Coordinates of C-alpha atoms in Angstrom, one line a residue:
Chain A
E1369 CA 67.2 -1.2 -33.1
D1370 CA 64.0 -3.1 -32.2
Q1371 CA 61.0 -1.6 -34.0
V1372 CA 57.3 -2.2 -34.3
T1373 CA 55.2 -0.8 -37.2
Q1374 CA 51.4 -1.0 -37.5
S1375 CA 49.3 -0.4 -40.6
P1376 CA 47.1 1.2 -41.6
E1377 CA 47.1 4.1 -39.2
A1378 CA 43.4 4.4 -39.5
L1379 CA 40.7 2.2 -41.0
R1380 CA 37.0 2.8 -41.7
L1381 CA 34.8 -0.2 -42.3
Q1382 CA 31.1 -0.7 -42.8
E1383 CA 29.4 -3.0 -40.3
G1384 CA 30.0 -6.6 -41.5
E1385 CA 33.0 -5.7 -43.8
S1386 CA 35.8 -8.0 -42.7
S1387 CA 39.5 -6.7 -42.8
S1388 CA 42.9 -7.2 -41.3
L1389 CA 45.3 -5.0 -39.3
N1390 CA 49.0 -5.5 -39.7
C1391 CA 51.8 -5.4 -37.1
S1392 CA 55.3 -5.9 -38.5
Y1393 CA 58.3 -6.1 -36.2
T1394 CA 62.1 -6.0 -36.5
V1395 CA 63.6 -7.3 -33.3
S1396 CA 66.8 -9.1 -32.2
G1397 CA 64.7 -12.0 -30.9
L1398 CA 61.0 -12.3 -30.1
R1399 CA 59.8 -13.4 -26.7
G1400 CA 56.1 -12.6 -27.3
L1401 CA 53.7 -10.4 -29.3
F1402 CA 50.7 -8.9 -27.7
W1403 CA 47.5 -7.3 -29.0
Y1404 CA 45.5 -4.8 -27.0
R1405 CA 42.4 -2.7 -27.6
Q1406 CA 42.2 0.8 -26.4
D1407 CA 39.1 2.9 -26.1
P1408 CA 39.3 6.7 -25.9
G1409 CA 40.2 7.9 -22.4
K1410 CA 40.9 4.3 -21.2
G1411 CA 43.8 2.0 -20.6
P1412 CA 44.7 -0.8 -23.1
E1413 CA 42.7 -3.9 -22.7
F1414 CA 44.5 -7.2 -23.3
L1415 CA 43.3 -9.3 -26.2
F1416 CA 45.9 -11.9 -27.2
T1417 CA 49.4 -13.3 -26.7
L1418 CA 51.4 -15.0 -29.4
Y1419 CA 54.7 -16.7 -28.8
S1420 CA 55.8 -18.5 -32.0
A1421 CA 55.4 -18.4 -35.7
G1422 CA 52.3 -20.3 -36.9
E1423 CA 50.4 -19.6 -33.7
E1424 CA 46.8 -18.4 -33.9
K1425 CA 44.4 -17.2 -31.3
E1426 CA 40.7 -16.4 -31.6
K1427 CA 38.1 -14.5 -29.6
E1428 CA 34.6 -13.7 -30.9
R1429 CA 35.1 -11.8 -34.1
L1430 CA 38.9 -11.4 -33.7
K1431 CA 41.7 -13.7 -34.8
A1432 CA 45.4 -13.1 -34.3
T1433 CA 48.1 -14.8 -36.3
L1434 CA 51.9 -14.7 -36.2
T1435 CA 54.7 -15.2 -38.7
K1436 CA 58.4 -14.6 -38.2
K1437 CA 58.1 -11.0 -39.4
E1438 CA 54.6 -9.9 -38.7
S1439 CA 51.2 -10.4 -37.0
F1440 CA 47.7 -9.9 -38.3
L1441 CA 44.6 -9.1 -36.4
H1442 CA 41.7 -10.3 -38.5
I1443 CA 38.3 -8.8 -37.8
T1444 CA 35.4 -10.8 -39.2
A1445 CA 32.0 -9.1 -39.7
P1446 CA 32.8 -6.2 -37.4
K1447 CA 30.2 -4.3 -35.4
P1448 CA 30.2 -0.6 -34.3
E1449 CA 31.3 -1.7 -30.8
D1450 CA 34.6 -3.0 -32.3
S1451 CA 35.6 0.6 -33.0
A1452 CA 38.7 1.4 -31.0
T1453 CA 42.5 1.7 -31.4
Y1454 CA 44.2 -1.6 -31.7
L1455 CA 47.7 -1.8 -30.3
C1456 CA 50.5 -4.3 -31.0
A1457 CA 53.4 -4.7 -28.6
V1458 CA 56.5 -7.0 -28.5
V1459 CA 58.8 -8.2 -25.8
T1460 CA 62.2 -9.1 -27.1
T1461 CA 64.8 -11.5 -25.8
S1462 CA 67.3 -8.7 -25.1
G1463 CA 66.7 -6.8 -22.0
T1464 CA 63.8 -7.0 -19.5
Y1465 CA 60.1 -7.7 -20.0
K1466 CA 59.2 -4.2 -21.2
Y1467 CA 56.8 -3.7 -24.1
I1468 CA 57.7 -2.0 -27.3
F1469 CA 54.5 -0.7 -28.8
G1470 CA 53.5 0.2 -32.3
T1471 CA 51.5 3.4 -32.8
G1472 CA 48.3 1.6 -33.3
T1473 CA 45.5 1.3 -35.8
R1474 CA 42.4 3.5 -35.2
L1475 CA 39.4 1.4 -36.4
K1476 CA 36.0 2.9 -37.0
V1477 CA 33.1 0.6 -37.8
L1478 CA 30.1 2.4 -39.3
A1479 CA 26.5 1.1 -38.8
Chain B
N847 CA 38.5 -8.9 -8.3
A848 CA 39.8 -5.4 -8.8
G849 CA 42.1 -4.6 -11.7
V850 CA 45.0 -2.2 -11.7
M851 CA 44.1 1.0 -10.0
Q852 CA 45.6 4.4 -10.7
N853 CA 45.0 7.7 -9.0
P854 CA 44.4 10.5 -9.5
R855 CA 42.7 10.0 -12.9
H856 CA 43.3 13.6 -13.8
L857 CA 46.0 15.9 -12.4
V858 CA 46.6 19.5 -13.2
R859 CA 49.9 21.2 -12.2
R860 CA 51.5 24.5 -12.9
R861 CA 55.0 24.6 -14.3
G862 CA 57.6 24.0 -11.5
Q863 CA 55.3 22.0 -9.3
E864 CA 55.6 18.3 -8.4
A865 CA 53.3 15.5 -9.7
R866 CA 52.8 12.2 -7.9
L867 CA 51.1 9.4 -9.7
R868 CA 50.0 6.3 -7.8
C869 CA 49.5 2.7 -9.0
S870 CA 48.1 -0.3 -7.2
P871 CA 48.7 -3.5 -9.1
M872 CA 46.3 -6.3 -9.4
K873 CA 46.1 -8.6 -6.5
G874 CA 48.9 -11.2 -6.6
H875 CA 51.0 -9.2 -9.1
S876 CA 54.5 -8.2 -8.0
H877 CA 55.7 -6.5 -11.2
V878 CA 54.8 -3.0 -12.2
Y879 CA 55.5 -1.1 -15.4
W880 CA 55.0 2.6 -16.2
Y881 CA 54.3 3.9 -19.7
R882 CA 53.8 7.4 -21.1
Q883 CA 51.4 8.2 -24.0
L884 CA 52.0 11.6 -25.5
P885 CA 49.2 13.1 -27.7
E886 CA 49.2 11.4 -31.2
E887 CA 52.1 9.1 -30.2
G888 CA 52.3 5.5 -29.1
L889 CA 52.9 4.2 -25.6
K890 CA 56.5 4.5 -24.5
F891 CA 58.1 2.4 -21.7
M892 CA 59.5 4.3 -18.8
V893 CA 60.3 2.0 -15.9
Y894 CA 59.9 -1.6 -14.6
L895 CA 59.8 -2.3 -10.9
Q896 CA 59.5 -5.2 -8.6
K897 CA 58.9 -4.7 -4.8
E898 CA 61.6 -2.5 -3.5
N899 CA 63.7 -2.8 -6.7
I900 CA 64.0 -0.9 -10.0
I901 CA 64.7 -3.6 -12.6
D902 CA 64.8 -1.4 -15.8
E903 CA 64.7 2.4 -15.9
S904 CA 66.0 2.7 -19.4
G905 CA 63.0 4.7 -20.6
M906 CA 63.0 7.3 -17.7
P907 CA 64.2 10.8 -18.4
K908 CA 67.5 11.3 -16.6
E909 CA 66.3 14.3 -14.6
R910 CA 63.2 15.1 -12.6
F911 CA 61.6 11.7 -12.9
S912 CA 61.7 8.9 -10.3
A913 CA 59.8 5.8 -9.4
E914 CA 59.4 3.5 -6.5
F915 CA 57.5 0.4 -5.5
P916 CA 57.8 0.0 -1.7
K917 CA 57.3 -3.2 0.3
E918 CA 53.9 -1.8 1.4
G919 CA 51.6 0.5 -0.6
P920 CA 51.3 1.5 -4.2
S921 CA 54.0 2.3 -6.8
I922 CA 54.7 6.0 -7.2
L923 CA 55.9 7.8 -10.2
R924 CA 57.2 11.2 -9.2
I925 CA 57.8 14.1 -11.6
Q926 CA 59.6 17.1 -10.1
Q927 CA 59.5 20.6 -11.5
V928 CA 57.0 19.7 -14.2
V929 CA 57.2 21.4 -17.6
R930 CA 54.5 21.6 -20.3
G931 CA 56.2 18.8 -22.2
D932 CA 55.3 16.4 -19.4
S933 CA 51.6 16.7 -20.2
A934 CA 50.6 13.2 -21.2
A935 CA 48.7 10.1 -20.1
Y936 CA 50.7 7.9 -17.8
F937 CA 49.7 4.3 -17.6
C938 CA 50.7 1.7 -15.1
A939 CA 50.6 -2.0 -15.9
S940 CA 51.2 -5.1 -13.7
S941 CA 52.0 -8.7 -14.2
P942 CA 52.2 -11.8 -12.0
G943 CA 55.9 -12.1 -12.5
R944 CA 56.1 -15.9 -12.8
V945 CA 59.1 -17.4 -14.6
T946 CA 57.4 -17.7 -17.9
Y947 CA 56.4 -14.5 -19.5
N948 CA 52.9 -13.0 -18.7
E949 CA 50.8 -10.4 -20.3
Q950 CA 50.6 -7.0 -18.6
F951 CA 47.3 -5.6 -17.4
F952 CA 46.8 -1.9 -17.6
G953 CA 45.2 0.7 -15.4
P954 CA 42.9 3.5 -16.6
G955 CA 45.8 6.0 -16.6
T956 CA 46.5 9.4 -15.1
R957 CA 46.1 12.3 -17.4
L958 CA 48.6 15.0 -16.4
T959 CA 48.1 18.6 -17.7
V960 CA 50.8 21.1 -17.0
L961 CA 49.7 24.7 -17.3

């Protein structure tokens, strides 16, 4: 069964304290991996798409990387406004283009 | 350049009533997806539609739930005879639907509360 696991479930960082969030996946075949940010009471906001192992994408303080088994979302020198839940989703080669989501990492950045 | 629109944002129903959730995709997007987010749980796929077609409904409960995306107008997710367990946030997403895979863009969600 296709599965996506995110860790840690929750993370508290001091402002400026860099860290990484993990998304590991077990799927029949990977079509794409997606990172989203979700603020309380809002819909997920798209961040990155990764398609193949070795691929990297960057945006401001965020950098996403992909291997054959997992993806990392690196947060460099985070600010309080980076506080949110970060979601990872995959689309597999079996079936249609539906997302399979992990349960997310709740990030809190303290000033 | 409006994003995905959903209405209502909040919906309160009593047990046994019907709930209708609407979703207007981004301009130029022809693929619509519905997801449900239960409290303290992740987002779960429900159904994937293109105009006038249901492509994948493998995540839809077999009873009481239905979805449509007509030629004209928004996509509708309908829940008949709601029960307390239907209380959740329902998100709609859309994508352009070109041959190569595209990311999905999400609406703000409809929060359904069943009393």
